[in-house]
mmCIF file of C-alpha atoms in Angstrom:
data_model
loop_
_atom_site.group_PDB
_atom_site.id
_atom_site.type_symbol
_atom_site.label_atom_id
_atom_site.label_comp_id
_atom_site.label_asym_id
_atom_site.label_seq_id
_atom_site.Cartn_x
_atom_site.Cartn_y
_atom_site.Cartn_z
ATOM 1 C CA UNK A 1 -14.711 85.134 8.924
ATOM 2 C CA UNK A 2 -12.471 82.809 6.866
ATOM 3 C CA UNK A 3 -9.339 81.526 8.633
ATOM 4 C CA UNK A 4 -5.896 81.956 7.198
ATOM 5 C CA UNK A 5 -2.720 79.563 6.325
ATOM 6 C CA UNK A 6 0.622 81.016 6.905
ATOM 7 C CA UNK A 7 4.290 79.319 7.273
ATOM 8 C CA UNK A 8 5.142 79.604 10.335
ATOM 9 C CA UNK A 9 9.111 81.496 9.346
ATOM 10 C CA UNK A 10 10.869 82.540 6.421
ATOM 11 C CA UNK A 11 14.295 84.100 5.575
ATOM 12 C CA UNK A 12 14.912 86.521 3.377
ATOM 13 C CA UNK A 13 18.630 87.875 2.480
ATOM 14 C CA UNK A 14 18.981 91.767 2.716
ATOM 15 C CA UNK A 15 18.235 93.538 -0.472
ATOM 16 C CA UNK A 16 15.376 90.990 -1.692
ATOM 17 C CA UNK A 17 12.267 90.411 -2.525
ATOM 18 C CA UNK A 18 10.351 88.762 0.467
ATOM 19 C CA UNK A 19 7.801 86.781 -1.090
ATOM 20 C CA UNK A 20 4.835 85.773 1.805
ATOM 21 C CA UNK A 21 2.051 83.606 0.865
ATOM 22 C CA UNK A 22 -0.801 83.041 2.318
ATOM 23 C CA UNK A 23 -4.054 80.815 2.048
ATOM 24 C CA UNK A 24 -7.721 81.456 2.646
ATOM 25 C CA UNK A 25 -9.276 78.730 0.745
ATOM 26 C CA UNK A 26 -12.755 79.229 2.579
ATOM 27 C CA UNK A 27 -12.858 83.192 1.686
ATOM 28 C CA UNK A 28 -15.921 84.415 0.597
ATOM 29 C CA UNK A 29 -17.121 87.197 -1.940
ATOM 30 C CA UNK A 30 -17.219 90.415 0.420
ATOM 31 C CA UNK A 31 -14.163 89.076 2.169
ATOM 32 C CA UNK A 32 -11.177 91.438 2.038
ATOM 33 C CA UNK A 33 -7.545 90.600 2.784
ATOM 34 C CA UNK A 34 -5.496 92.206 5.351
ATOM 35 C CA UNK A 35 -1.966 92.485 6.120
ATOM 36 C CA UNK A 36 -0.118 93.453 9.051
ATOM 37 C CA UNK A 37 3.487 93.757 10.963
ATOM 38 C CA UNK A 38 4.065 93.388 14.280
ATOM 39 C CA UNK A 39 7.454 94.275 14.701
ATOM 40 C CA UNK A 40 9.373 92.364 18.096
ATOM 41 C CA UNK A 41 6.626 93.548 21.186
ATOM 42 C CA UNK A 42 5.009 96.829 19.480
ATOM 43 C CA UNK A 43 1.459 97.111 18.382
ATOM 44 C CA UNK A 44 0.446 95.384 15.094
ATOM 45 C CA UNK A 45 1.019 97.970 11.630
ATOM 46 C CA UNK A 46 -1.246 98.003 9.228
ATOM 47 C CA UNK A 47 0.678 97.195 5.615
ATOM 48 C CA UNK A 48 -2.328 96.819 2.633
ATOM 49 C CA UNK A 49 -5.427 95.319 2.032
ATOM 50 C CA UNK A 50 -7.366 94.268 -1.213
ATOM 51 C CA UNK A 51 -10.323 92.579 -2.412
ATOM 52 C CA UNK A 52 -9.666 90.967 -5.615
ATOM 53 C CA UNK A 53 -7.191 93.071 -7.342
ATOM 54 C CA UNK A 54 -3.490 93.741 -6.966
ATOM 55 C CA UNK A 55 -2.417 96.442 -4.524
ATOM 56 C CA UNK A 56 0.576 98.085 -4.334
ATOM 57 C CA UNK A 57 1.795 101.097 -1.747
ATOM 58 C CA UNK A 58 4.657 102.878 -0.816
ATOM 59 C CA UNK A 59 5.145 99.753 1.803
ATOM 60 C CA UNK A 60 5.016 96.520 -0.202
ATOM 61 C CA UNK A 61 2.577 94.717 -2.662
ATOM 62 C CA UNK A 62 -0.444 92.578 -2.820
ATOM 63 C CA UNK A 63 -1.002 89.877 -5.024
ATOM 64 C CA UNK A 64 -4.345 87.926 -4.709
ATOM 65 C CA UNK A 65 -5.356 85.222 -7.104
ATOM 66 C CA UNK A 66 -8.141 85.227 -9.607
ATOM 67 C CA UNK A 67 -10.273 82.441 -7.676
ATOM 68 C CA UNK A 68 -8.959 84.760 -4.271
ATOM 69 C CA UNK A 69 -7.815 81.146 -2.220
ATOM 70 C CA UNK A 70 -4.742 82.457 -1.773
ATOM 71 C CA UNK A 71 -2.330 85.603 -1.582
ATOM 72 C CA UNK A 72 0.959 86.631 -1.619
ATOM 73 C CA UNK A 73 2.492 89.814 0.382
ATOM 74 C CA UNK A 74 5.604 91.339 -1.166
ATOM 75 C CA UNK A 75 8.450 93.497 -0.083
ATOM 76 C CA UNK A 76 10.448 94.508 -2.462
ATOM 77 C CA UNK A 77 13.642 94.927 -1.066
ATOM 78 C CA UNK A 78 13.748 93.749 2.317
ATOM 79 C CA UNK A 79 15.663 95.647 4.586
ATOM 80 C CA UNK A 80 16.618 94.398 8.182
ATOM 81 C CA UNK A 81 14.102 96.541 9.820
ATOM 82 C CA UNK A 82 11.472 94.552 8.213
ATOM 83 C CA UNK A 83 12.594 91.787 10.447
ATOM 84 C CA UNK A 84 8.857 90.883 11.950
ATOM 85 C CA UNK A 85 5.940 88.741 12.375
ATOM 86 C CA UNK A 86 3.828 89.256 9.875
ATOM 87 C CA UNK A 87 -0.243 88.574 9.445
ATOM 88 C CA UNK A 88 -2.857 87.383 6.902
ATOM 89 C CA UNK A 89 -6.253 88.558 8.235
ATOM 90 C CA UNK A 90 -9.498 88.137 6.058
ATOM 91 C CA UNK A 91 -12.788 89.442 7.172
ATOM 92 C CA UNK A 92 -15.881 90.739 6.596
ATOM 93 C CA UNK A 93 -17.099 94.304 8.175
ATOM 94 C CA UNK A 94 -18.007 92.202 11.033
ATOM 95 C CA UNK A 95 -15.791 94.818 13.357
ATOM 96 C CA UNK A 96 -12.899 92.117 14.020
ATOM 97 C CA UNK A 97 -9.474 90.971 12.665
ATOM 98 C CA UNK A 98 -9.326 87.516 13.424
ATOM 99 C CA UNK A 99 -5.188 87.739 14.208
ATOM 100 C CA UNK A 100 -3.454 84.030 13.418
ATOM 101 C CA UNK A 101 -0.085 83.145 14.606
ATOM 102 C CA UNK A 102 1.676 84.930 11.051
ATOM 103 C CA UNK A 103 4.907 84.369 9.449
ATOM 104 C CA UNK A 104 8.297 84.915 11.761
ATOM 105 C CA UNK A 105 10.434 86.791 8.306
ATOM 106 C CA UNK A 106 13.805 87.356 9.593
ATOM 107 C CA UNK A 107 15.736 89.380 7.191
ATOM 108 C CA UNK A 108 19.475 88.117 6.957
ATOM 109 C CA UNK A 109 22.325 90.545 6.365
ATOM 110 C CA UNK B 1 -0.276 113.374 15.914
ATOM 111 C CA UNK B 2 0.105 110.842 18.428
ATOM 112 C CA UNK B 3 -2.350 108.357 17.494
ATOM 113 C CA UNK B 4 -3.478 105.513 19.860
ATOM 114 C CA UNK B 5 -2.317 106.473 23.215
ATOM 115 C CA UNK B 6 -2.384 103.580 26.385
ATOM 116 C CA UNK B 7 -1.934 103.693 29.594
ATOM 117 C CA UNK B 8 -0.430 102.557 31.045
ATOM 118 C CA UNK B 9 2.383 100.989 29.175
ATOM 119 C CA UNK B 10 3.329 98.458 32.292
ATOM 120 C CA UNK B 11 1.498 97.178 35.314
ATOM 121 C CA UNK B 12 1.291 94.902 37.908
ATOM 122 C CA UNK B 13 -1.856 93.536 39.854
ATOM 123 C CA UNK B 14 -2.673 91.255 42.756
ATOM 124 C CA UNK B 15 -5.455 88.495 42.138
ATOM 125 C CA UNK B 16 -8.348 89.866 42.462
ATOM 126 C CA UNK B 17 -7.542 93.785 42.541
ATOM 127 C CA UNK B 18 -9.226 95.910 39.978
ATOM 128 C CA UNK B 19 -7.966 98.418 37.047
ATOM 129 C CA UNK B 20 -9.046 100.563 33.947
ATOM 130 C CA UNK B 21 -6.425 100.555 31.313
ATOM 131 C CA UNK B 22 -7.476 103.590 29.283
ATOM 132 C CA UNK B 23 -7.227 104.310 25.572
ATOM 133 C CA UNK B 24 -7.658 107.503 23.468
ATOM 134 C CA UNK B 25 -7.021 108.379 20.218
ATOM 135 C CA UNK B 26 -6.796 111.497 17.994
ATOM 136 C CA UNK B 27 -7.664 110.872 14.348
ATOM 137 C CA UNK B 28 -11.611 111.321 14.857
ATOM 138 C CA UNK B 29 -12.036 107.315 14.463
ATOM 139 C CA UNK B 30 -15.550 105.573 14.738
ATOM 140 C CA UNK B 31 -14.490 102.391 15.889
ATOM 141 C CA UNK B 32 -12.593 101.588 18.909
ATOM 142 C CA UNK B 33 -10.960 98.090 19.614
ATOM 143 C CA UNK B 34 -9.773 96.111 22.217
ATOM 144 C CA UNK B 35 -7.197 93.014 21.983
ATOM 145 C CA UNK B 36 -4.900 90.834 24.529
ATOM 146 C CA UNK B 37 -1.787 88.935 22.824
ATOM 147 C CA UNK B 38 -0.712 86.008 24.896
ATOM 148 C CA UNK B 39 3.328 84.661 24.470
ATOM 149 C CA UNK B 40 3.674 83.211 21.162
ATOM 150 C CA UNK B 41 0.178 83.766 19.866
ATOM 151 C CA UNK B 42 -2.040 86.380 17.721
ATOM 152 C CA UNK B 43 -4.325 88.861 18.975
ATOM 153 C CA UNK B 44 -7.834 88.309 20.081
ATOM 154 C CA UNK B 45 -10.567 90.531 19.968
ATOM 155 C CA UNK B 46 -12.302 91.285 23.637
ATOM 156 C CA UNK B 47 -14.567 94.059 22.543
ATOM 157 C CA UNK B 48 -15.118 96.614 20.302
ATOM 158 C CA UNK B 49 -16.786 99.379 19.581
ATOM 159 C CA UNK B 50 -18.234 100.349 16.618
ATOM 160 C CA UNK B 51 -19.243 104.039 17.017
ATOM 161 C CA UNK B 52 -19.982 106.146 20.087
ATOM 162 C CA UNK B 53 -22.232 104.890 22.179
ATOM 163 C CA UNK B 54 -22.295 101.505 21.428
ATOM 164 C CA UNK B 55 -20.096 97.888 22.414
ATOM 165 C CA UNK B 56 -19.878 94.536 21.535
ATOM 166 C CA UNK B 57 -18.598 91.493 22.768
ATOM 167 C CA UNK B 58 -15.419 89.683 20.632
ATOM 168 C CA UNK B 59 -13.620 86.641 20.996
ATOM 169 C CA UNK B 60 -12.894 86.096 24.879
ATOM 170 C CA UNK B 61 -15.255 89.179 26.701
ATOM 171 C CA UNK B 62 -15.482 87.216 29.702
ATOM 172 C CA UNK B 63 -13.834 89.084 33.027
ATOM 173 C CA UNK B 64 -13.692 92.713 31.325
ATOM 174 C CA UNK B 65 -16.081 95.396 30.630
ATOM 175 C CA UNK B 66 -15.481 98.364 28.538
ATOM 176 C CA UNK B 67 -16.785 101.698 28.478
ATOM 177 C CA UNK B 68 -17.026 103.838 25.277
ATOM 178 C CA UNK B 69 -16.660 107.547 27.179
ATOM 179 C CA UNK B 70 -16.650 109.686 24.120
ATOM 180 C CA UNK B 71 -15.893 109.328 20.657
ATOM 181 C CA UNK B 72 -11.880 109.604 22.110
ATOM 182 C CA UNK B 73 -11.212 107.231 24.600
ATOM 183 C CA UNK B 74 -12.087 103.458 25.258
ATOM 184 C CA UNK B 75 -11.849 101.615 28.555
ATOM 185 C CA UNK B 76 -11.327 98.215 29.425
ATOM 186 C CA UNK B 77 -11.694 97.086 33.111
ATOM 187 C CA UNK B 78 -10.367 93.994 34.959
ATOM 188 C CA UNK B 79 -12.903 94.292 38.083
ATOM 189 C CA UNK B 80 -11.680 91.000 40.071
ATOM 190 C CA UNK B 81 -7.928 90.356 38.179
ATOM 191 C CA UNK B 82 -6.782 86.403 37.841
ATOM 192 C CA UNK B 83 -3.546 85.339 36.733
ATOM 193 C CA UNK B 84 -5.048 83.979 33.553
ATOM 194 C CA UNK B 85 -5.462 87.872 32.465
ATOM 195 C CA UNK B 86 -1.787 88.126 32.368
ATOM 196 C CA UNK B 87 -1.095 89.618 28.885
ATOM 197 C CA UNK B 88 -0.446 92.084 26.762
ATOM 198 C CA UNK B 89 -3.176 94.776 25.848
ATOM 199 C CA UNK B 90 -3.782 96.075 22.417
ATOM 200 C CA UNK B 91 -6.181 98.869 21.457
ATOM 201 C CA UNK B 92 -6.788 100.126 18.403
ATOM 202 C CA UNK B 93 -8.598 102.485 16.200
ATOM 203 C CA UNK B 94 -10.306 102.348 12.509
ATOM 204 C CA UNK B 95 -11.917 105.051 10.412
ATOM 205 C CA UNK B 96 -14.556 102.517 9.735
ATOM 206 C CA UNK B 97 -15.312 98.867 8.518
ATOM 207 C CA UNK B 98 -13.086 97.617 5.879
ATOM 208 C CA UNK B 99 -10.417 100.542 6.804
ATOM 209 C CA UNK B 100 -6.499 99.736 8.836
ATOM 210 C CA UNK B 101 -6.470 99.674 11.914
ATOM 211 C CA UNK B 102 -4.313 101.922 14.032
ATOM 212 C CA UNK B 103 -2.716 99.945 17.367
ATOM 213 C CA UNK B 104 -1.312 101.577 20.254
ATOM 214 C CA UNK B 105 1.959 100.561 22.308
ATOM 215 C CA UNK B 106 0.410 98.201 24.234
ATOM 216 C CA UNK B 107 -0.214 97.401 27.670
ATOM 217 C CA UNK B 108 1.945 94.791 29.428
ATOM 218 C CA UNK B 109 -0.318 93.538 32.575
ATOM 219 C CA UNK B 110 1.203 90.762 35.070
ATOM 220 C CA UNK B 111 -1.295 89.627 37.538
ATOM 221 C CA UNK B 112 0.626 87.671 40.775
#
Protein backbone atom coordinates (compact mmCIF):
# COMPACT_ATOMS: atom_id res chain seq x y z
CA UNK A 1 0.00 0.00 0.00
CA UNK A 2 1.23 3.54 -0.79
CA UNK A 3 2.17 5.68 2.23
CA UNK A 4 0.67 9.07 2.85
CA UNK A 5 2.04 12.84 3.55
CA UNK A 6 0.07 14.87 5.91
CA UNK A 7 0.96 18.25 7.99
CA UNK A 8 1.22 17.41 11.05
CA UNK A 9 -1.68 20.57 12.45
CA UNK A 10 -3.74 23.08 10.98
CA UNK A 11 -6.16 25.83 12.19
CA UNK A 12 -9.11 26.63 10.86
CA UNK A 13 -11.41 29.71 12.16
CA UNK A 14 -15.12 28.69 12.89
CA UNK A 15 -17.38 29.04 9.95
CA UNK A 16 -14.63 28.04 7.20
CA UNK A 17 -13.59 26.05 4.82
CA UNK A 18 -10.91 23.56 6.21
CA UNK A 19 -8.84 22.81 3.39
CA UNK A 20 -6.56 19.30 4.21
CA UNK A 21 -4.12 18.12 1.76
CA UNK A 22 -2.61 15.25 1.46
CA UNK A 23 0.14 13.38 -0.67
CA UNK A 24 0.48 9.88 -2.01
CA UNK A 25 2.96 10.33 -4.68
CA UNK A 26 3.68 6.44 -4.89
CA UNK A 27 -0.26 5.56 -5.35
CA UNK A 28 -1.01 3.17 -7.76
CA UNK A 29 -3.97 2.53 -10.29
CA UNK A 30 -6.45 0.34 -8.05
CA UNK A 31 -5.44 2.44 -5.09
CA UNK A 32 -8.36 4.24 -3.44
CA UNK A 33 -8.19 7.14 -0.99
CA UNK A 34 -9.56 7.11 2.40
CA UNK A 35 -10.41 9.58 4.92
CA UNK A 36 -11.05 9.41 8.46
CA UNK A 37 -11.68 11.38 11.99
CA UNK A 38 -10.68 10.40 15.07
CA UNK A 39 -12.16 12.72 17.28
CA UNK A 40 -9.98 13.29 20.99
CA UNK A 41 -9.77 9.19 22.28
CA UNK A 42 -12.92 7.65 20.29
CA UNK A 43 -12.67 5.16 17.53
CA UNK A 44 -11.58 6.42 14.06
CA UNK A 45 -14.97 7.73 11.65
CA UNK A 46 -15.07 6.99 8.43
CA UNK A 47 -15.57 10.54 6.29
CA UNK A 48 -15.26 9.59 2.16
CA UNK A 49 -13.30 7.79 -0.10
CA UNK A 50 -12.64 8.05 -3.96
CA UNK A 51 -10.67 6.70 -6.67
CA UNK A 52 -10.04 9.26 -9.19
CA UNK A 53 -12.98 11.47 -9.17
CA UNK A 54 -14.34 14.14 -6.86
CA UNK A 55 -16.56 13.03 -3.99
CA UNK A 56 -18.72 14.90 -2.12
CA UNK A 57 -21.24 13.75 0.98
CA UNK A 58 -23.33 15.12 3.42
CA UNK A 59 -19.87 15.25 5.62
CA UNK A 60 -17.25 17.09 3.56
CA UNK A 61 -15.58 16.80 0.04
CA UNK A 62 -12.93 15.04 -1.86
CA UNK A 63 -10.77 16.46 -4.26
CA UNK A 64 -8.11 14.15 -5.92
CA UNK A 65 -5.89 15.29 -8.72
CA UNK A 66 -5.87 14.18 -12.29
CA UNK A 67 -2.31 12.36 -12.01
CA UNK A 68 -4.00 11.12 -8.23
CA UNK A 69 -0.35 12.20 -6.22
CA UNK A 70 -2.16 14.12 -4.12
CA UNK A 71 -5.62 15.05 -2.42
CA UNK A 72 -7.32 17.46 -0.64
CA UNK A 73 -10.20 16.80 2.14
CA UNK A 74 -12.69 19.63 2.58
CA UNK A 75 -15.11 20.79 5.18
CA UNK A 76 -17.06 23.26 4.29
CA UNK A 77 -17.83 25.10 7.18
CA UNK A 78 -15.94 23.95 10.00
CA UNK A 79 -17.63 23.87 13.09
CA UNK A 80 -15.81 23.33 16.53
CA UNK A 81 -16.91 19.82 16.80
CA UNK A 82 -14.82 19.03 13.89
CA UNK A 83 -11.93 19.75 16.12
CA UNK A 84 -9.90 16.23 15.37
CA UNK A 85 -7.13 14.28 14.02
CA UNK A 86 -7.74 13.57 10.84
CA UNK A 87 -6.31 10.63 8.29
CA UNK A 88 -5.20 10.04 4.67
CA UNK A 89 -5.26 6.25 4.13
CA UNK A 90 -4.66 4.73 0.55
CA UNK A 91 -4.91 1.09 -0.10
CA UNK A 92 -5.60 -1.59 -2.08
CA UNK A 93 -8.34 -4.44 -1.06
CA UNK A 94 -5.48 -5.90 0.70
CA UNK A 95 -7.90 -5.98 4.07
CA UNK A 96 -5.82 -3.07 5.89
CA UNK A 97 -5.80 0.75 6.43
CA UNK A 98 -2.38 1.57 6.84
CA UNK A 99 -3.32 4.54 9.68
CA UNK A 100 -0.37 7.49 9.58
CA UNK A 101 0.01 9.98 12.27
CA UNK A 102 -2.90 12.57 10.33
CA UNK A 103 -3.45 16.17 10.60
CA UNK A 104 -4.17 17.70 14.38
CA UNK A 105 -7.22 20.52 12.73
CA UNK A 106 -8.20 22.52 15.63
CA UNK A 107 -11.10 24.62 14.78
CA UNK A 108 -10.78 28.21 16.42
CA UNK A 109 -13.84 30.09 17.62
CA UNK B 1 -28.27 -0.11 15.98
CA UNK B 2 -25.37 -0.21 18.09
CA UNK B 3 -22.69 -1.03 15.79
CA UNK B 4 -19.20 -2.20 16.96
CA UNK B 5 -19.58 -3.13 20.50
CA UNK B 6 -16.08 -3.80 22.89
CA UNK B 7 -15.53 -4.98 25.86
CA UNK B 8 -14.45 -4.08 27.78
CA UNK B 9 -14.02 -0.39 27.52
CA UNK B 10 -11.10 -0.31 30.43
CA UNK B 11 -8.77 -2.86 31.92
CA UNK B 12 -5.96 -3.56 33.81
CA UNK B 13 -3.52 -6.65 33.70
CA UNK B 14 -0.50 -8.00 35.53
CA UNK B 15 2.57 -9.15 33.31
CA UNK B 16 1.99 -12.11 32.20
CA UNK B 17 -1.88 -12.69 33.04
CA UNK B 18 -4.13 -13.52 30.18
CA UNK B 19 -7.47 -11.87 28.57
CA UNK B 20 -9.99 -11.95 25.57
CA UNK B 21 -11.17 -8.54 24.70
CA UNK B 22 -14.29 -9.38 22.70
CA UNK B 23 -15.90 -7.63 19.75
CA UNK B 24 -19.32 -7.97 18.02
CA UNK B 25 -21.05 -6.18 15.67
CA UNK B 26 -24.58 -5.90 14.18
CA UNK B 27 -24.65 -4.69 10.58
CA UNK B 28 -24.09 -8.33 8.99
CA UNK B 29 -20.30 -7.26 8.08
CA UNK B 30 -17.81 -9.75 6.32
CA UNK B 31 -14.76 -8.44 7.57
CA UNK B 32 -13.71 -8.06 11.05
CA UNK B 33 -10.59 -5.97 12.19
CA UNK B 34 -8.36 -5.61 14.84
CA UNK B 35 -6.05 -2.42 15.71
CA UNK B 36 -3.89 -1.06 18.87
CA UNK B 37 -3.17 2.90 18.87
CA UNK B 38 -0.15 3.70 20.93
CA UNK B 39 0.14 7.65 22.56
CA UNK B 40 0.66 9.95 19.80
CA UNK B 41 0.60 7.51 16.93
CA UNK B 42 -1.90 5.89 14.18
CA UNK B 43 -3.45 2.65 14.28
CA UNK B 44 -1.90 -0.60 13.34
CA UNK B 45 -3.43 -3.48 12.02
CA UNK B 46 -2.90 -6.89 14.29
CA UNK B 47 -5.29 -9.09 12.43
CA UNK B 48 -8.12 -9.27 10.47
CA UNK B 49 -10.54 -11.16 9.24
CA UNK B 50 -11.83 -11.24 6.05
CA UNK B 51 -15.01 -13.40 6.20
CA UNK B 52 -16.13 -16.12 8.60
CA UNK B 53 -13.96 -18.58 9.09
CA UNK B 54 -10.91 -17.23 8.12
CA UNK B 55 -7.74 -14.77 9.78
CA UNK B 56 -4.82 -13.14 8.85
CA UNK B 57 -1.93 -11.73 10.29
CA UNK B 58 -1.41 -7.54 9.97
CA UNK B 59 1.16 -5.29 10.95
CA UNK B 60 2.43 -6.36 14.57
CA UNK B 61 0.46 -10.13 15.17
CA UNK B 62 3.07 -11.13 17.42
CA UNK B 63 1.72 -11.92 21.27
CA UNK B 64 -2.15 -12.12 20.22
CA UNK B 65 -4.33 -14.59 18.62
CA UNK B 66 -7.76 -14.01 17.43
CA UNK B 67 -10.65 -16.09 16.99
CA UNK B 68 -13.37 -15.43 14.34
CA UNK B 69 -16.52 -17.17 16.48
CA UNK B 70 -19.27 -16.37 14.08
CA UNK B 71 -19.90 -13.99 11.50
CA UNK B 72 -20.70 -11.46 14.85
CA UNK B 73 -18.02 -11.36 17.10
CA UNK B 74 -14.10 -11.23 16.87
CA UNK B 75 -11.63 -12.03 19.63
CA UNK B 76 -8.32 -10.96 20.33
CA UNK B 77 -6.31 -12.66 23.17
CA UNK B 78 -3.24 -11.49 25.15
CA UNK B 79 -2.23 -15.16 26.51
CA UNK B 80 1.08 -14.08 28.54
CA UNK B 81 0.43 -9.89 28.83
CA UNK B 82 3.84 -7.56 28.79
CA UNK B 83 3.88 -4.04 29.44
CA UNK B 84 4.75 -3.35 25.84
CA UNK B 85 0.90 -4.38 25.04
CA UNK B 86 -0.17 -1.38 26.90
CA UNK B 87 -2.55 0.38 24.44
CA UNK B 88 -5.53 1.16 23.20
CA UNK B 89 -7.69 -1.48 21.24
CA UNK B 90 -9.59 -0.76 18.13
CA UNK B 91 -11.94 -3.14 16.31
CA UNK B 92 -13.71 -2.58 13.52
CA UNK B 93 -16.07 -3.76 10.91
CA UNK B 94 -16.43 -3.37 6.88
CA UNK B 95 -19.13 -4.54 4.50
CA UNK B 96 -16.31 -5.61 2.32
CA UNK B 97 -12.97 -4.54 0.57
CA UNK B 98 -12.89 -1.06 -0.62
CA UNK B 99 -16.03 -0.20 1.82
CA UNK B 100 -15.65 2.31 5.51
CA UNK B 101 -14.88 0.90 8.13
CA UNK B 102 -16.98 0.98 11.26
CA UNK B 103 -14.68 1.32 14.74
CA UNK B 104 -15.85 0.61 18.07
CA UNK B 105 -15.13 2.65 21.43
CA UNK B 106 -12.10 1.18 22.04
CA UNK B 107 -10.40 -0.71 24.56
CA UNK B 108 -7.99 1.04 26.95
CA UNK B 109 -5.57 -1.94 28.33
CA UNK B 110 -2.69 -1.01 30.99
CA UNK B 111 -0.49 -3.89 31.68
CA UNK B 112 1.70 -3.24 35.25
Amino acid sequence: DAKTTQPPSMDCAEGRAANLPCNHSTISGNEYVYWYRQIHSQGPQYIIHGLKNNETNEMASLIITEDRKSSTLILPHATLRDTAVYYCIVRTGANNLFFGTGTRLTVIP
Amino acid sequence: NAGVTQTPKFQVLKTGQSMTLQCAQDMNHNSMYWYRQDPGMGLRLIYYSASEGTTDKGEVPNGYNVSRLNKREFSLRLESAAPSQTSVYFCASSVRDNYGYTFGSGTRLTVV
